[in-house]
Amino acid sequence: KQEVTQIPAALSVPEGENLVLNCSFTDSAIYNLQWFRQDPGKGLTSLLLIQSSQREQTSGRLNASLDKSSGRSTLYIAASQPGDSATYLCAVRLSQAGTALIFGKGTTLSVSS
Amino acid sequence: DAGITQSPRHKVTETGTPVTLRCHQTENHRYMYWYRQDPGHGLRLIHYSYGVKDTDKGEVSDGYSVSRSKTEDFLLTLESATSSQTSVYFCAIREPTGNYGYTFGSGTRLTVV
């Protein structure tokens, strides 16, 4: 059974720091991996999606990497801002057709000014 | 962005009553999903649909049923609500082409008293 783990569960940093959020998964037979952001009481916003054949994706200050063989992904946030404070969720889709996303429990990030 | 709306946004109901949550999409996508989100558990799949009248169970399907009579609507029903079904419910759709990413609705907060 695929399990997705996110470490740390919570992280507090001062504004301007670069930081890395970690995601690991137990079954390397994934189709893709998607990072989401969730603000308190809100829905999920997709940040980046990496296909299994890709190594990384970038969007603005965000960079997500994927090492499928080792079952790991990282989300790098450069020059963090208070507006980055949110919960970040990692989710994988298995290779079988029709399968849904399997989520980690998230990392709650707090960026202080 | 994909158009996906959930209704109601908030609901309080009594134990033992039936409750139906609605997910509506304007994208004509084939795959739709229902998740619940609970503290300490993250997002867990309840049911999903891969076409009109085609549905399947997810990880936490006990006590829930679904129906999809039209491509655009996916209904989640709690036949007899229990306090353990107090949760935030999210609907999602999957892009049929391109990166096959998932888009989530804004959620329904259900409280069973």
Coordinates of N, CA and C in Angstrom, one line a residue:
Chain A
K1 N 0.9 -1.2 0.0 CA 0.0 0.0 0.0 C 0.9 1.2 0.0
Q2 N 0.6 2.2 -0.9 CA 1.4 3.4 -1.0 C 1.1 4.2 0.2
E3 N 2.2 4.7 0.8 CA 2.2 5.7 1.9 C 3.0 6.9 1.6
V4 N 2.5 8.0 1.9 CA 3.2 9.3 1.7 C 3.4 10.0 3.0
T5 N 4.7 10.4 3.2 CA 5.1 11.0 4.5 C 5.7 12.3 4.2
Q6 N 5.3 13.3 5.0 CA 5.9 14.6 4.9 C 6.6 15.1 6.2
I7 N 7.8 15.5 6.0 CA 8.6 15.9 7.1 C 9.3 17.3 6.8
P8 N 9.3 18.2 7.8 CA 8.6 18.1 9.1 C 7.1 18.4 9.0
A9 N 6.4 18.1 10.1 CA 5.0 18.4 10.2 C 4.7 19.9 10.3
A10 N 5.7 20.6 10.9 CA 5.5 22.1 11.0 C 6.9 22.7 11.0
L11 N 6.9 23.9 10.5 CA 8.2 24.6 10.3 C 8.0 26.1 10.4
S12 N 8.8 26.7 11.2 CA 8.8 28.2 11.4 C 10.1 28.8 10.9
V13 N 10.0 29.8 10.1 CA 11.2 30.5 9.6 C 11.0 32.0 9.5
P14 N 12.1 32.7 9.6 CA 12.0 34.2 9.4 C 11.9 34.5 8.0
E15 N 11.3 35.6 7.7 CA 11.2 36.1 6.3 C 12.5 36.1 5.6
G16 N 12.5 35.7 4.3 CA 13.8 35.8 3.5 C 14.6 34.5 3.5
E17 N 14.3 33.6 4.3 CA 15.0 32.3 4.3 C 14.6 31.5 3.2
N18 N 15.5 30.7 2.7 CA 15.2 29.6 1.7 C 14.9 28.4 2.5
L19 N 14.0 27.6 2.1 CA 13.6 26.4 2.8 C 13.2 25.2 1.9
V20 N 13.3 24.1 2.5 CA 13.0 22.8 1.8 C 11.9 22.0 2.6
L21 N 10.9 21.6 1.9 CA 9.9 20.7 2.4 C 10.1 19.3 1.8
N22 N 10.0 18.3 2.6 CA 10.3 17.0 2.1 C 9.0 16.1 2.0
C23 N 9.0 15.2 1.0 CA 7.9 14.3 0.8 C 8.6 12.9 0.4
S24 N 8.2 11.9 1.1 CA 8.6 10.5 0.7 C 7.5 9.6 0.4
F25 N 7.6 8.6 -0.4 CA 6.6 7.7 -0.8 C 7.2 6.3 -0.9
T26 N 6.4 5.3 -0.5 CA 6.9 4.0 -0.4 C 6.9 3.1 -1.7
D27 N 6.1 3.5 -2.6 CA 6.0 2.7 -3.9 C 6.5 3.6 -5.0
S28 N 7.5 3.2 -5.6 CA 8.1 4.1 -6.7 C 7.4 4.1 -8.0
A29 N 6.4 3.2 -8.1 CA 5.6 3.1 -9.4 C 4.5 4.2 -9.4
I30 N 5.0 5.4 -9.5 CA 4.0 6.5 -9.5 C 3.9 7.0 -10.9
Y31 N 2.7 7.6 -11.2 CA 2.5 8.3 -12.5 C 3.0 9.7 -12.5
N32 N 2.6 10.4 -11.4 CA 3.1 11.8 -11.2 C 3.0 12.2 -9.7
L33 N 3.5 13.3 -9.4 CA 3.5 13.8 -8.0 C 3.1 15.3 -8.1
Q34 N 2.2 15.7 -7.2 CA 1.7 17.0 -7.2 C 1.8 17.7 -5.8
W35 N 2.2 18.9 -5.8 CA 2.3 19.7 -4.6 C 1.2 20.7 -4.6
F36 N 0.5 20.8 -3.4 CA -0.6 21.7 -3.2 C -0.3 22.6 -2.1
R37 N -1.0 23.8 -2.1 CA -1.0 24.7 -0.9 C -2.4 24.8 -0.4
Q38 N -2.5 24.8 0.9 CA -3.9 25.0 1.5 C -3.8 26.0 2.6
D39 N -4.5 27.1 2.5 CA -4.7 28.1 3.5 C -5.7 27.7 4.5
P40 N -5.7 28.2 5.7 CA -6.6 27.7 6.7 C -8.1 27.9 6.3
G41 N -8.8 26.9 6.4 CA -10.3 26.9 6.1 C -10.6 27.0 4.6
K42 N -9.6 26.8 3.8 CA -9.7 26.9 2.3 C -9.5 25.6 1.6
G43 N -9.7 25.6 0.3 CA -9.4 24.5 -0.5 C -8.0 24.3 -0.9
L44 N -7.7 23.4 -1.8 CA -6.3 23.1 -2.2 C -6.0 23.9 -3.5
T45 N -4.8 24.5 -3.5 CA -4.4 25.1 -4.7 C -3.2 24.4 -5.3
S46 N -3.2 24.0 -6.5 CA -2.1 23.2 -7.1 C -0.9 24.2 -7.3
L47 N 0.3 23.7 -6.9 CA 1.5 24.5 -7.1 C 2.3 24.0 -8.2
L48 N 2.7 22.7 -8.2 CA 3.5 22.1 -9.2 C 3.1 20.7 -9.4
L49 N 3.3 20.2 -10.6 CA 3.1 18.8 -10.9 C 4.3 18.3 -11.6
I50 N 4.8 17.1 -11.2 CA 6.0 16.5 -11.8 C 5.6 15.2 -12.3
Q51 N 5.8 14.9 -13.6 CA 5.5 13.6 -14.2 C 6.6 12.7 -13.7
S52 N 6.4 11.4 -13.8 CA 7.4 10.4 -13.3 C 8.6 10.4 -14.1
S53 N 8.6 10.9 -15.3 CA 9.8 11.0 -16.2 C 10.6 12.2 -16.0
Q54 N 10.1 13.2 -15.2 CA 10.7 14.4 -15.0 C 11.5 14.4 -13.7
R55 N 12.5 15.4 -13.6 CA 13.3 15.5 -12.4 C 12.9 16.7 -11.6
E56 N 12.4 17.7 -12.3 CA 12.0 18.9 -11.5 C 11.1 19.8 -12.3
Q57 N 10.4 20.7 -11.5 CA 9.5 21.7 -12.1 C 9.7 22.9 -11.3
T58 N 9.6 24.1 -12.0 CA 9.8 25.4 -11.4 C 8.6 26.3 -11.7
S59 N 8.3 27.1 -10.7 CA 7.3 28.1 -10.9 C 7.6 29.3 -10.0
G60 N 8.1 30.3 -10.5 CA 8.5 31.5 -9.7 C 9.6 31.1 -8.7
R61 N 9.2 31.4 -7.4 CA 10.2 31.0 -6.3 C 10.1 29.6 -5.9
L62 N 9.3 28.8 -6.5 CA 9.1 27.4 -6.1 C 9.8 26.5 -7.1
N63 N 10.5 25.5 -6.5 CA 11.1 24.4 -7.3 C 10.8 23.1 -6.7
A64 N 10.2 22.2 -7.4 CA 10.0 20.8 -6.9 C 10.8 19.8 -7.7
S65 N 11.4 18.9 -6.9 CA 12.3 17.9 -7.5 C 11.6 16.5 -7.2
L66 N 12.0 15.6 -8.1 CA 11.5 14.2 -7.9 C 12.6 13.2 -8.1
D67 N 12.8 12.3 -7.2 CA 13.7 11.2 -7.3 C 12.9 9.9 -7.1
K68 N 12.4 9.4 -8.2 CA 11.4 8.3 -8.1 C 12.0 7.1 -7.6
S69 N 13.3 6.8 -7.9 CA 13.9 5.6 -7.5 C 14.1 5.5 -6.0
S70 N 14.3 6.7 -5.4 CA 14.5 6.7 -3.9 C 13.2 7.0 -3.2
G71 N 12.1 7.3 -4.0 CA 10.8 7.6 -3.4 C 10.8 9.0 -2.6
R72 N 11.4 10.0 -3.2 CA 11.5 11.3 -2.6 C 11.2 12.4 -3.5
S73 N 10.6 13.5 -2.9 CA 10.4 14.7 -3.6 C 10.7 15.9 -2.6
T74 N 11.2 17.0 -3.1 CA 11.4 18.1 -2.3 C 10.7 19.3 -2.9
L75 N 10.2 20.2 -2.1 CA 9.7 21.5 -2.5 C 10.6 22.6 -1.9
Y76 N 11.3 23.3 -2.8 CA 12.2 24.4 -2.4 C 11.5 25.7 -2.6
I77 N 11.5 26.5 -1.5 CA 10.9 27.8 -1.6 C 12.0 28.8 -1.3
A78 N 12.2 29.7 -2.3 CA 13.3 30.7 -2.2 C 12.7 32.0 -1.6
A79 N 13.6 32.6 -0.8 CA 13.3 33.9 -0.3 C 11.9 34.0 0.3
S80 N 11.6 33.2 1.3 CA 10.3 33.1 1.9 C 9.7 34.4 2.3
Q81 N 8.3 34.5 2.2 CA 7.6 35.7 2.6 C 6.4 35.3 3.5
P82 N 6.0 36.2 4.3 CA 4.8 35.9 5.2 C 3.6 35.3 4.5
G83 N 3.4 35.7 3.3 CA 2.3 35.2 2.4 C 2.5 33.8 2.1
D84 N 3.7 33.2 2.3 CA 3.9 31.8 2.0 C 3.4 30.9 3.1
S85 N 3.0 31.5 4.2 CA 2.5 30.7 5.4 C 1.2 30.0 5.0
A86 N 1.2 28.7 5.1 CA 0.1 27.8 4.7 C 0.6 26.4 5.0
T87 N -0.3 25.5 4.7 CA 0.0 24.0 4.8 C 0.3 23.6 3.4
Y88 N 1.4 22.8 3.2 CA 1.8 22.3 1.9 C 1.6 20.8 1.9
L89 N 0.9 20.4 0.9 CA 0.6 19.0 0.8 C 1.2 18.3 -0.5
C90 N 1.7 17.2 -0.3 CA 2.3 16.4 -1.3 C 1.4 15.2 -1.6
A91 N 1.2 14.9 -2.9 CA 0.3 13.8 -3.3 C 0.8 13.1 -4.5
V92 N 0.7 11.8 -4.5 CA 1.2 11.0 -5.6 C 0.0 10.2 -6.3
R93 N 0.1 10.0 -7.5 CA -0.8 9.2 -8.3 C -0.1 8.0 -8.7
L94 N -0.7 6.8 -8.4 CA -0.1 5.6 -8.9 C -0.2 5.4 -10.4
S95 N 0.5 4.4 -10.9 CA 0.5 4.3 -12.4 C -0.7 3.6 -12.9
Q96 N -1.5 2.9 -12.1 CA -2.6 2.3 -12.6 C -3.7 3.3 -13.1
A97 N -4.4 3.0 -14.1 CA -5.4 3.8 -14.7 C -6.5 4.1 -13.7
G98 N -7.0 5.3 -13.6 CA -8.1 5.7 -12.8 C -7.8 5.9 -11.3
T99 N -6.6 5.7 -10.9 CA -6.3 5.8 -9.5 C -6.3 7.3 -9.0
A100 N -6.7 7.4 -7.8 CA -6.8 8.8 -7.2 C -5.5 9.2 -6.6
L101 N -5.4 10.4 -6.1 CA -4.2 10.9 -5.4 C -4.1 10.3 -4.0
I102 N -2.9 10.0 -3.6 CA -2.7 9.6 -2.2 C -1.9 10.7 -1.6
F103 N -2.4 11.2 -0.4 CA -1.8 12.5 0.2 C -0.9 12.2 1.4
G104 N 0.1 13.0 1.6 CA 0.7 13.1 2.8 C -0.1 14.0 3.8
K105 N 0.3 14.1 5.0 CA -0.5 14.8 6.0 C -0.1 16.3 6.0
G106 N 0.9 16.7 5.3 CA 1.2 18.1 5.1 C 2.3 18.6 6.0
T107 N 2.9 19.7 5.6 CA 3.8 20.5 6.4 C 3.2 21.9 6.5
T108 N 3.0 22.3 7.8 CA 2.5 23.6 8.1 C 3.6 24.6 8.2
L109 N 3.7 25.6 7.3 CA 4.8 26.6 7.3 C 4.3 27.9 7.8
S110 N 5.1 28.5 8.7 CA 4.9 29.8 9.2 C 6.1 30.6 9.0
V111 N 5.9 31.7 8.2 CA 7.0 32.7 7.9 C 6.7 34.0 8.6
S112 N 7.7 34.3 9.5 CA 7.5 35.5 10.3 C 8.2 36.7 9.7
S113 N 7.6 37.9 9.9 CA 8.2 39.1 9.3 C 9.1 39.8 10.3
Chain B
D1 N -8.7 28.1 -15.4 CA -8.8 27.1 -14.4 C -10.1 26.3 -14.5
A2 N -10.1 25.1 -14.1 CA -11.3 24.2 -14.2 C -12.3 24.8 -13.3
G3 N -13.6 24.7 -13.7 CA -14.7 25.1 -13.0 C -15.3 24.0 -12.1
I4 N -15.2 24.1 -10.8 CA -15.7 23.1 -9.9 C -16.3 23.7 -8.7
T5 N -17.5 23.5 -8.4 CA -18.2 24.1 -7.3 C -18.8 23.0 -6.4
Q6 N -18.8 23.2 -5.1 CA -19.4 22.3 -4.1 C -20.5 23.1 -3.4
S7 N -21.5 22.3 -3.1 CA -22.6 22.9 -2.3 C -23.2 21.8 -1.4
P8 N -23.7 22.2 -0.2 CA -23.5 23.6 0.4 C -22.0 23.8 0.8
R9 N -21.7 25.0 1.2 CA -20.3 25.2 1.7 C -20.2 24.8 3.2
H10 N -21.3 25.0 3.9 CA -21.4 24.6 5.3 C -22.7 23.9 5.6
K11 N -22.7 22.9 6.5 CA -24.0 22.3 6.9 C -23.8 21.7 8.3
V12 N -24.9 21.9 9.0 CA -25.0 21.3 10.3 C -26.2 20.4 10.3
T13 N -26.0 19.1 10.7 CA -27.1 18.2 10.6 C -27.2 17.3 11.9
E14 N -28.3 16.7 12.1 CA -28.4 15.9 13.3 C -28.0 14.4 13.0
T15 N -27.5 13.7 14.0 CA -27.2 12.3 13.9 C -28.4 11.5 13.4
G16 N -28.2 10.7 12.4 CA -29.3 9.8 11.9 C -30.0 10.4 10.7
T17 N -29.7 11.6 10.3 CA -30.4 12.2 9.2 C -29.6 11.9 7.9
P18 N -30.3 11.8 6.8 CA -29.5 11.7 5.5 C -29.0 13.1 5.0
V19 N -27.9 13.1 4.4 CA -27.3 14.3 3.9 C -26.7 14.0 2.5
T20 N -26.9 15.0 1.6 CA -26.3 14.9 0.3 C -25.5 16.1 0.0
L21 N -24.3 15.9 -0.4 CA -23.4 16.9 -0.8 C -23.2 16.9 -2.4
R22 N -23.1 18.1 -3.0 CA -23.1 18.1 -4.4 C -21.8 18.7 -4.9
C23 N -21.3 18.1 -6.0 CA -20.1 18.6 -6.7 C -20.5 18.8 -8.1
H24 N -20.2 20.0 -8.6 CA -20.6 20.3 -10.0 C -19.4 20.8 -10.8
Q25 N -19.2 20.3 -12.0 CA -18.1 20.7 -12.8 C -18.6 21.2 -14.1
T26 N -17.9 22.2 -14.7 CA -18.3 22.7 -16.0 C -17.3 22.3 -17.1
E27 N -16.4 21.3 -16.8 CA -15.3 21.0 -17.7 C -15.6 19.7 -18.5
N28 N -16.6 19.0 -18.1 CA -17.0 17.7 -18.8 C -15.9 16.7 -18.6
H29 N -15.2 16.7 -17.5 CA -14.1 15.7 -17.2 C -14.7 14.4 -16.8
R30 N -14.0 13.3 -17.1 CA -14.6 12.0 -16.9 C -14.4 11.6 -15.4
Y31 N -13.2 11.9 -14.8 CA -12.9 11.5 -13.5 C -13.3 12.5 -12.4
M32 N -14.0 12.1 -11.4 CA -14.3 12.9 -10.3 C -14.1 12.1 -9.0
Y33 N -13.8 12.8 -7.9 CA -13.4 12.2 -6.6 C -14.0 12.9 -5.5
W34 N -14.3 12.2 -4.4 CA -14.7 12.7 -3.1 C -13.7 12.3 -2.1
Y35 N -13.2 13.3 -1.4 CA -12.2 13.1 -0.3 C -12.8 13.7 1.0
R36 N -12.3 13.2 2.1 CA -12.6 13.9 3.4 C -11.3 14.3 4.0
Q37 N -11.3 15.4 4.8 CA -10.0 15.8 5.4 C -10.3 16.0 6.9
D38 N -9.5 15.3 7.7 CA -9.6 15.3 9.1 C -8.2 15.6 9.8
P39 N -8.2 16.3 10.9 CA -6.9 16.5 11.6 C -6.2 15.2 11.9
G40 N -5.0 15.1 11.6 CA -4.2 13.9 11.9 C -4.3 12.8 10.9
H41 N -5.2 12.9 9.9 CA -5.4 11.9 8.9 C -5.1 12.4 7.5
G42 N -5.1 13.7 7.3 CA -5.0 14.3 6.0 C -6.2 14.0 5.1
L43 N -6.0 14.0 3.8 CA -7.1 13.8 2.9 C -7.1 12.3 2.6
R44 N -8.3 11.7 2.7 CA -8.6 10.3 2.4 C -9.7 10.2 1.4
L45 N -9.5 9.3 0.4 CA -10.5 9.1 -0.7 C -11.7 8.3 -0.2
I46 N -12.9 8.8 -0.5 CA -14.1 8.2 -0.1 C -14.7 7.3 -1.3
H47 N -14.9 8.0 -2.4 CA -15.4 7.3 -3.6 C -14.9 8.1 -4.8
Y48 N -14.8 7.5 -5.9 CA -14.6 8.2 -7.1 C -15.4 7.7 -8.3
S49 N -15.4 8.4 -9.4 CA -16.2 8.1 -10.5 C -15.4 8.2 -11.8
Y50 N -15.6 7.3 -12.7 CA -14.8 7.3 -13.9 C -15.8 7.4 -15.1
G51 N -17.0 7.9 -14.9 CA -17.9 8.1 -15.9 C -19.4 8.1 -15.4
V52 N -20.3 8.4 -16.2 CA -21.7 8.4 -15.8 C -22.1 7.0 -15.3
K53 N -22.6 6.9 -14.2 CA -23.0 5.6 -13.5 C -21.9 4.7 -13.2
D54 N -20.6 5.1 -13.4 CA -19.5 4.3 -13.1 C -18.8 4.9 -11.8
T55 N -18.8 4.1 -10.7 CA -18.2 4.6 -9.5 C -17.5 3.5 -8.8
D56 N -16.6 3.8 -7.9 CA -15.8 2.8 -7.2 C -15.5 3.3 -5.8
K57 N -15.2 2.4 -4.9 CA -15.0 2.8 -3.5 C -13.5 3.2 -3.3
G58 N -13.4 4.1 -2.3 CA -12.0 4.5 -1.9 C -11.7 3.9 -0.5
E59 N -10.7 4.5 0.1 CA -10.2 4.0 1.4 C -11.2 4.0 2.5
V60 N -12.1 5.0 2.6 CA -13.0 5.2 3.7 C -14.4 5.3 3.2
S61 N -14.9 4.3 2.5 CA -16.2 4.4 1.9 C -17.4 4.0 2.8
D62 N -17.1 3.3 3.9 CA -18.2 2.9 4.8 C -19.1 4.0 5.2
G63 N -20.4 3.9 5.1 CA -21.4 4.9 5.5 C -21.7 6.0 4.4
Y64 N -21.0 5.8 3.3 CA -21.2 6.8 2.2 C -21.7 6.1 0.9
S65 N -22.5 6.8 0.1 CA -22.8 6.3 -1.2 C -22.7 7.5 -2.2
V66 N -22.5 7.2 -3.4 CA -22.4 8.2 -4.4 C -23.3 7.9 -5.6
S67 N -23.5 8.9 -6.4 CA -24.2 8.8 -7.7 C -23.7 9.8 -8.7
R68 N -23.8 9.3 -9.9 CA -23.4 10.2 -11.0 C -24.3 9.9 -12.2
S69 N -25.3 10.7 -12.3 CA -26.3 10.5 -13.4 C -26.0 11.4 -14.6
K70 N -25.2 12.4 -14.4 CA -24.7 13.3 -15.4 C -23.2 13.5 -15.3
T71 N -22.6 13.8 -16.4 CA -21.1 14.0 -16.3 C -20.8 15.1 -15.4
E72 N -21.5 16.2 -15.3 CA -21.2 17.3 -14.5 C -21.4 17.3 -13.0
D73 N -22.2 16.3 -12.6 CA -22.6 16.2 -11.2 C -22.2 14.9 -10.5
F74 N -21.6 15.0 -9.3 CA -21.2 13.9 -8.6 C -21.7 14.1 -7.1
L75 N -22.6 13.3 -6.7 CA -23.3 13.5 -5.4 C -22.7 12.5 -4.4
L76 N -22.5 13.0 -3.2 CA -22.1 12.2 -2.1 C -23.2 12.2 -1.0
T77 N -23.6 11.0 -0.6 CA -24.7 10.8 0.3 C -24.3 10.1 1.6
L78 N -24.6 10.7 2.7 CA -24.5 10.0 4.0 C -25.9 9.5 4.3
E79 N -26.1 8.2 4.3 CA -27.4 7.7 4.4 C -28.0 8.0 5.8
S80 N -27.2 7.9 6.8 CA -27.6 8.2 8.2 C -26.4 8.7 8.9
A81 N -26.3 10.1 9.0 CA -25.1 10.7 9.4 C -24.7 10.4 10.9
T82 N -23.5 10.2 11.1 CA -22.9 10.0 12.5 C -21.9 11.1 12.8
S83 N -21.6 11.2 14.1 CA -20.7 12.2 14.5 C -19.3 12.0 13.9
S84 N -18.9 10.8 13.6 CA -17.6 10.5 13.1 C -17.5 11.0 11.6
Q85 N -18.6 11.4 11.0 CA -18.6 11.9 9.7 C -18.5 13.4 9.7
T86 N -18.4 14.0 10.8 CA -18.1 15.4 10.9 C -16.7 15.6 10.3
S87 N -16.6 16.5 9.2 CA -15.4 16.6 8.5 C -15.5 17.7 7.5
V88 N -14.4 17.9 6.8 CA -14.4 18.8 5.6 C -14.3 17.9 4.4
Y89 N -15.3 18.0 3.5 CA -15.4 17.2 2.3 C -14.9 18.0 1.0
F90 N -14.0 17.4 0.3 CA -13.5 18.0 -0.9 C -13.9 17.1 -2.1
C91 N -14.3 17.8 -3.2 CA -14.4 17.2 -4.5 C -13.3 17.5 -5.4
A92 N -12.9 16.6 -6.3 CA -11.8 16.9 -7.2 C -12.1 16.4 -8.6
I93 N -11.5 17.0 -9.6 CA -11.6 16.5 -11.0 C -10.2 16.3 -11.5
R94 N -10.1 15.4 -12.5 CA -8.8 15.2 -13.1 C -8.8 15.6 -14.5
E95 N -7.7 16.3 -14.9 CA -7.6 16.8 -16.3 C -7.4 15.5 -17.1
P96 N -8.1 15.5 -18.3 CA -8.1 14.3 -19.1 C -6.9 14.3 -20.1
T97 N -6.2 15.4 -20.2 CA -5.1 15.5 -21.1 C -4.0 16.3 -20.5
G98 N -3.0 16.6 -21.2 CA -1.9 17.4 -20.7 C -1.2 16.8 -19.6
N99 N -1.1 17.4 -18.4 CA -0.4 16.9 -17.3 C -1.2 16.0 -16.4
Y100 N -2.5 15.9 -16.7 CA -3.4 15.0 -15.9 C -3.5 15.4 -14.4
G101 N -3.3 16.7 -14.2 CA -3.4 17.2 -12.8 C -4.8 17.2 -12.3
Y102 N -4.9 17.4 -10.9 CA -6.1 17.4 -10.2 C -6.4 18.8 -9.8
T103 N -7.7 19.1 -9.8 CA -8.2 20.4 -9.3 C -9.3 20.1 -8.3
F104 N -9.2 20.9 -7.2 CA -10.1 20.7 -6.1 C -11.1 21.8 -5.9
G105 N -12.3 21.4 -5.4 CA -13.3 22.4 -5.0 C -12.9 23.1 -3.7
S106 N -13.8 24.0 -3.3 CA -13.5 24.8 -2.1 C -13.9 24.1 -0.8
G107 N -14.6 22.9 -0.9 CA -14.9 22.1 0.2 C -16.2 22.4 0.9
T108 N -16.8 21.4 1.6 CA -18.0 21.5 2.4 C -17.7 21.1 3.8
R109 N -17.9 22.0 4.7 CA -17.7 21.7 6.1 C -19.0 21.2 6.7
L110 N -19.0 19.9 7.1 CA -20.1 19.2 7.6 C -20.0 18.9 9.1
T111 N -20.9 19.4 9.9 CA -20.9 19.1 11.3 C -22.2 18.2 11.6
V112 N -21.9 17.1 12.2 CA -23.0 16.2 12.7 C -23.1 16.3 14.2
V113 N -24.3 16.8 14.7 CA -24.5 17.0 16.1 C -25.4 15.9 16.7

